[in-house]
Coordinates of C-alpha atoms in Angstrom, one line a residue:
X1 CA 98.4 28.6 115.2
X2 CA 98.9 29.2 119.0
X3 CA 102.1 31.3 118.0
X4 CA 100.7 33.3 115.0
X5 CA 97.9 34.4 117.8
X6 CA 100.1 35.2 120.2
X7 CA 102.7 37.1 117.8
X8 CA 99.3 38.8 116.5
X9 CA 98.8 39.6 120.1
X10 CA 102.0 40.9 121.4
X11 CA 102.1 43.1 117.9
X12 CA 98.6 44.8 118.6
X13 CA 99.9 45.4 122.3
X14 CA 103.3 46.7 120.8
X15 CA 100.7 49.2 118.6
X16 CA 98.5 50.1 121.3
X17 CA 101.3 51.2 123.5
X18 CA 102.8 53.0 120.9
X19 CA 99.7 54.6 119.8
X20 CA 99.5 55.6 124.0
X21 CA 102.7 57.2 124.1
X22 CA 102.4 59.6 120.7
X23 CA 99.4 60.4 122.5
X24 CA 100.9 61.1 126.1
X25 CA 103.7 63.1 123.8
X26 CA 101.3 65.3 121.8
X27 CA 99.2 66.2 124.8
X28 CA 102.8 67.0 126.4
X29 CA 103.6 69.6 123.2
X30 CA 101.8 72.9 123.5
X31 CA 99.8 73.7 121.0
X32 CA 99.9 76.1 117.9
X33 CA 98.6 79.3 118.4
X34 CA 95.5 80.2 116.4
X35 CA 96.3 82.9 113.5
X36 CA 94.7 86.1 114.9
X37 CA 92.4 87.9 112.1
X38 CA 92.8 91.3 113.3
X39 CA 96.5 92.5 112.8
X40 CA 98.0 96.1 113.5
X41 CA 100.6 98.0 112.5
X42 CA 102.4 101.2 113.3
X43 CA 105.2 103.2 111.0
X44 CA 107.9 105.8 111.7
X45 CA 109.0 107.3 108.3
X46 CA 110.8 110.4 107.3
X47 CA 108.1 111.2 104.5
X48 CA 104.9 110.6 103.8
X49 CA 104.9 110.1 100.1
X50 CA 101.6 109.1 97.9
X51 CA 102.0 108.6 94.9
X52 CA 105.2 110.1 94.5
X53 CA 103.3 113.7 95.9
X54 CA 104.4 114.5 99.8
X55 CA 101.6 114.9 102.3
X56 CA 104.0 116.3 104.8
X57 CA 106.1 118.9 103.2
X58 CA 108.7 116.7 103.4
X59 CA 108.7 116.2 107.0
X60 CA 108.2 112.9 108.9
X61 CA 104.9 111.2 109.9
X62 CA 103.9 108.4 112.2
X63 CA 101.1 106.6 110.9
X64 CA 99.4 103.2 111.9
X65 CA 96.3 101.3 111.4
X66 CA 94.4 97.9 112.1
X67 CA 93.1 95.6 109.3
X68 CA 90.3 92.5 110.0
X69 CA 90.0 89.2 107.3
X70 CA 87.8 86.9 107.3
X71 CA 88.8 83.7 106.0
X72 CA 86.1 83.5 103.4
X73 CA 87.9 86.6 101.6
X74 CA 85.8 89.8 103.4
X75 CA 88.3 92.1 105.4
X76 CA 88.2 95.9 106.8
X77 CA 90.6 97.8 107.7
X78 CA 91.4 101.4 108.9
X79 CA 94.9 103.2 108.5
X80 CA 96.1 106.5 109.3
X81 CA 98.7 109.3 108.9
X82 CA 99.8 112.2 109.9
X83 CA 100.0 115.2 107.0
X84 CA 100.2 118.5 106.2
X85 CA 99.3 119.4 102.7
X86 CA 95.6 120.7 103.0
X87 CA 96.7 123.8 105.4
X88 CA 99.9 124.0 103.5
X89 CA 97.9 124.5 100.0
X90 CA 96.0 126.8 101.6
X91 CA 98.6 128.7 102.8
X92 CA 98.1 130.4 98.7
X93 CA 94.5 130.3 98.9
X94 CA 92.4 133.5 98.0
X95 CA 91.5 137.1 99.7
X96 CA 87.8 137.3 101.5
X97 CA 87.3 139.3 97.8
X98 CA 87.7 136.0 96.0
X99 CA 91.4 137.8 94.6
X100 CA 94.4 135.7 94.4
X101 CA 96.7 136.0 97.3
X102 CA 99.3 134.7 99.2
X103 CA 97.3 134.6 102.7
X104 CA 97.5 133.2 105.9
X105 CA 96.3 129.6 106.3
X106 CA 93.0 129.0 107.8
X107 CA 92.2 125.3 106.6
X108 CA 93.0 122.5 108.9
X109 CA 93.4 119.0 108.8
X110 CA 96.5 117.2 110.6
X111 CA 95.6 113.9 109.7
X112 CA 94.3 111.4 106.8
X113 CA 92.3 108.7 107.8
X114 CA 91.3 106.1 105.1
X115 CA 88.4 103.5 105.8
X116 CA 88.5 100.4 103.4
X117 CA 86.5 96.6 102.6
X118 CA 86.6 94.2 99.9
X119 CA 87.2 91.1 99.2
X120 CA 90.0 89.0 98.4
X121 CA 90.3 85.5 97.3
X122 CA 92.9 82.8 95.0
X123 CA 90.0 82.4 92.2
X124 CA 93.1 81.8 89.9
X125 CA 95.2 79.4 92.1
X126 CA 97.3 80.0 95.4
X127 CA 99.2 83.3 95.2
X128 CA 97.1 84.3 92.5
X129 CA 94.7 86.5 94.9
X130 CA 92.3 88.7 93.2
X131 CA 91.6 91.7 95.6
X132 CA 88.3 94.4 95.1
X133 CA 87.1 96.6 97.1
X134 CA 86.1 100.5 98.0
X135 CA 88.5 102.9 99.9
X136 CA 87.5 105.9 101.6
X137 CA 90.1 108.7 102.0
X138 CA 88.4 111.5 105.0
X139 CA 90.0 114.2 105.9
X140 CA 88.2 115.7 109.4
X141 CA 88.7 119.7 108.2
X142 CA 88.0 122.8 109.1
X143 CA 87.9 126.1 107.9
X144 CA 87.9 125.2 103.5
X145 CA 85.4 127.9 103.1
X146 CA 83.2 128.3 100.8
X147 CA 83.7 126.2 97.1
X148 CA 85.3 128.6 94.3
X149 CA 83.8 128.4 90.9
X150 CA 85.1 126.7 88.2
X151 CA 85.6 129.5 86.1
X152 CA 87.3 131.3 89.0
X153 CA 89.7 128.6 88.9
X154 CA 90.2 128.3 85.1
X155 CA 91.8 132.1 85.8
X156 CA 93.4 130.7 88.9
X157 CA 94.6 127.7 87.9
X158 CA 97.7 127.3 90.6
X159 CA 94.5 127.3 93.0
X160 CA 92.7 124.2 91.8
X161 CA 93.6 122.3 94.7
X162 CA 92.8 124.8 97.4
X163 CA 89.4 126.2 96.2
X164 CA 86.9 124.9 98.8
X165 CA 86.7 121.5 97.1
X166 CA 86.2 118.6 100.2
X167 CA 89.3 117.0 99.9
X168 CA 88.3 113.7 101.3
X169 CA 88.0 111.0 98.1
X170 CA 86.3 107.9 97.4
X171 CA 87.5 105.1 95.2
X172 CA 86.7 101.8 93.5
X173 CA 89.5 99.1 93.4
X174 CA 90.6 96.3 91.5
X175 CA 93.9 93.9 91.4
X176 CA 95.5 91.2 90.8
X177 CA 98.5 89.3 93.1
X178 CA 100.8 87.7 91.6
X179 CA 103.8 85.2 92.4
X180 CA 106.5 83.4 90.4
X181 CA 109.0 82.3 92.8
X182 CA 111.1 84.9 94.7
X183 CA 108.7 87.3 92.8
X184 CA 105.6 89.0 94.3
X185 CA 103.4 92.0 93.2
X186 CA 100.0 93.2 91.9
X187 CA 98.5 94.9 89.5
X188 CA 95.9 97.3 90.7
X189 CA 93.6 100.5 89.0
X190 CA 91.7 102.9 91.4
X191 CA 88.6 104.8 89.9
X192 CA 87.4 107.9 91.9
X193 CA 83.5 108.3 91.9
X194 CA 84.0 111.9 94.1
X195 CA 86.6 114.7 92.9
X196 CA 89.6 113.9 93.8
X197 CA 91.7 115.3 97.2
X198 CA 90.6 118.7 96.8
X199 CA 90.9 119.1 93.0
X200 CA 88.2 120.9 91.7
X201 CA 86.4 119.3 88.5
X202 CA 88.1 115.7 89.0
X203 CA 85.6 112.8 89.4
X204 CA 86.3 110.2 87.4
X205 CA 90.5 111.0 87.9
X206 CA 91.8 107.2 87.5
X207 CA 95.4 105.3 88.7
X208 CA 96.7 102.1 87.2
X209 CA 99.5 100.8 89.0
X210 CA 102.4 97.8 89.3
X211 CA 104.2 96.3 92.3
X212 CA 107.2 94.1 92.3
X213 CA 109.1 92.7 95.1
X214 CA 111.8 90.3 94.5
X215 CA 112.8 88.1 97.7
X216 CA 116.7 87.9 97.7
X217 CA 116.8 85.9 100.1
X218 CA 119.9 87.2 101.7
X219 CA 119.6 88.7 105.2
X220 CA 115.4 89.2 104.9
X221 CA 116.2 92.1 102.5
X222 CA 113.5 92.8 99.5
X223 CA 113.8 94.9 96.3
X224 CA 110.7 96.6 95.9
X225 CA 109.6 98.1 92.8
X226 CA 107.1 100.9 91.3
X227 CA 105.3 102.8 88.9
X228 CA 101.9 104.4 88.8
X229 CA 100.1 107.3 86.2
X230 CA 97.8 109.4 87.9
X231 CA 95.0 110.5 85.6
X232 CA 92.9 113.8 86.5
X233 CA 90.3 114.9 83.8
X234 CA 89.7 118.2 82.3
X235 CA 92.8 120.1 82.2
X236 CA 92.9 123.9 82.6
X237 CA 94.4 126.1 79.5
X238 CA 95.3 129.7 80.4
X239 CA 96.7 132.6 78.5
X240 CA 99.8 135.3 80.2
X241 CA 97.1 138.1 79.5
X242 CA 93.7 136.7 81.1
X243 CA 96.3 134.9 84.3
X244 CA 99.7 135.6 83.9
X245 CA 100.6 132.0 83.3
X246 CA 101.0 130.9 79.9
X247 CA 100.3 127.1 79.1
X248 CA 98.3 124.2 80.7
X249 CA 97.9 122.9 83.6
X250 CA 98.1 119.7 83.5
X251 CA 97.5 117.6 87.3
X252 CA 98.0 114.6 85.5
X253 CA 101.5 112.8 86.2
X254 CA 103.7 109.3 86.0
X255 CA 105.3 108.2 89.5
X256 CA 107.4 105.7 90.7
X257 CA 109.5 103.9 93.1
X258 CA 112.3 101.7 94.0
X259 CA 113.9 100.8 97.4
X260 CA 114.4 98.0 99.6
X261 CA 113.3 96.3 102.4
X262 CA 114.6 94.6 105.6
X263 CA 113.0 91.9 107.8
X264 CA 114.3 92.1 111.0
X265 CA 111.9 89.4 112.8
X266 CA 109.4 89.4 115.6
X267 CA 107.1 91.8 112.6
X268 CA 109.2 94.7 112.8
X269 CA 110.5 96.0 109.3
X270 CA 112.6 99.0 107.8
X271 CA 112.4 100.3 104.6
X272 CA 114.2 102.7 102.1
X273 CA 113.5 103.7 98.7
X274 CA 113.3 106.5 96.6
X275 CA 111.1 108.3 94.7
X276 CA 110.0 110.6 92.2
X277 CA 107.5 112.0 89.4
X278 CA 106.8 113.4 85.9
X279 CA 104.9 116.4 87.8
X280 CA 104.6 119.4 85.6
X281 CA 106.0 122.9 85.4
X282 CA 104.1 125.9 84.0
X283 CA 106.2 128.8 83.5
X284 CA 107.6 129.5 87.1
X285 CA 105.3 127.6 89.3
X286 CA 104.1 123.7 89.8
X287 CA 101.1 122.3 89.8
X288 CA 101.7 120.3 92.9
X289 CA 103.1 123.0 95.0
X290 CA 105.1 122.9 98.6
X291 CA 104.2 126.2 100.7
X292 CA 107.3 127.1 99.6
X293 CA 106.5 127.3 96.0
X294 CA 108.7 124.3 95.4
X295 CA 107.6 120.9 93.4
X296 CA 105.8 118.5 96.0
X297 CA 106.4 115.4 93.6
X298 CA 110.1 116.1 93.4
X299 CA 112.5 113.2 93.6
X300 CA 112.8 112.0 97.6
X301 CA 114.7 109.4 99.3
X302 CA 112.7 107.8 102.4
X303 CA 113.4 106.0 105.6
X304 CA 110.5 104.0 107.7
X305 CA 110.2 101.7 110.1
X306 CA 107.3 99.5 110.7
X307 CA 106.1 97.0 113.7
X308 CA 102.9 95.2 112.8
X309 CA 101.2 93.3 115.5

């Protein structure tokens, strides 16, 4: 009896020591950092491309932003670029008469800056996260001028996007994450409830889109993978004799997108893909113009760099 106790003794001391010294070691260990809930980010690319259209004229763009979530599924965010398209469109904009003209610029607005919440959360199971939200595109301009009509435009259709319209757009959001293995994406559809970026007679333009990436797991490289329809509502139909341009114009367009990325550690990240869209063509001019008169949603190949914080 006298050696069971004592065995039962020296064991709880052997415990208790032990018990000590994991605790002595874990207070040694520093320990983990707290996940911060505000990350940043900031991008070098040689294109700013949206949905397959450039914002840039094909030049480069830095661009960077901060984003805030909660963990009960609530985040904000705000991201900006630089861009070029709103005084390059109206670099064909229209005489003081109201006349059609090739004219100098007086619009302005060098950068985009887009304001967004929702709310995201695994309803369906983990990496199943089902995302919705409101985005807010706002371009700070100056000098749009006054608002053309809309049957000025229907006999200027190549000036739909430069007619006074505000270019800055707000839309609805819905999607859906997804992951089977190496395999991550969403599905997502945007609904505009304002015209949309400047095109006159647009509200209730729409844009379903899916994103793949596939994790090769070779040297932190990713395929990524795209495609997109943009939908804009109420097409315009001219005649040579009333415009000079025969056929319809058409804003509505397929895009897409394939490239890969490269993880290079410490949250810096290069990318490269290319790009391109179904854009359309009526008689000698498109409806997504450069200054240049050439397409804006013409095939592109793209290099960025990105360090997130």
């Amino acid at each position: 009896m006298k050696t069971l106790q004592k065995t039962a003794i020296s064991a709880a001391a052997v415990a208790l020591l032990a018990g000590l010294s994991s605790a002595a070691f874990a207070a040694d260990e520093p320990a983990a950092p707290e996940v911060s809930p505000i990350t940043a980010n900031v991008t070098v690319a040689s294109n700013y491309i949206y949905r397959g259209i450039t914002q840039t004229n094909n030049k480069p763009a830095i661009q960077g932003g901060f984003d805030y979530a909660h963990e009960s599924g609530f985040y904000v965010g705000n991201w900006n670029s630089s861009i070029s398209w709103i005084g390059d469109g109206y670099g064909s904009a229209v005489n003081s008469n109201g006349s059609p003209a090739k004219t100098q610029s007086t619009a302005s607005a060098p950068v985009e800056m887009d304001f967004y919440a929702g709310f995201k959360k695994e309803f369906i199971g983990e990496g199943f996260a089902s995302d919705f939200g409101v985005l807010q595109y706002y371009y700070p301009t100056t000098g749009l001028g006054g608002v053309q009509t809309q049957a000025y435009v229907a006999t200027n259709p190549n000036l739909r996007q430069a007619s006074g319209v505000n270019p800055s757009t707000t839309e609805l959001y819905a999607a859906q994450n997804f992951t089977f293995g190496p395999v991550t994406g969403f599905g997502k559809f945007s609904y505009a409830v304002s015209n949309l970026f400047g095109l006159q007679n647009s509200k209730g333009a729409f844009y379903p889109d899916l994103t793949a990436n596939y994790d090769t797991g070779f040297y932190g490289i990713t395929v990524n993978a795209h495609v997109g329809y943009q939908y804009v509502p109420n097409n315009i139909v001219t005649t040579t004799a009333a415009t000079g341009y025969n056929g319809t114009w058409n804003a509505s367009y397929a895009d897409w997108k394939l490239g890969l990325t490269k993880d290079f550690g410490g949250g810096l990240s290069g990318s490269a893909y290319y790009t391109g869209t179904s854009a359309q063509k009526v008689g000698s001019n498109y409806v997504y113009a450069t200054p240049n008169g050439g397409n804006a949603g013409r095939g592109n190949a793209v290099v960025a760099l990105t360090k997130t914080f």
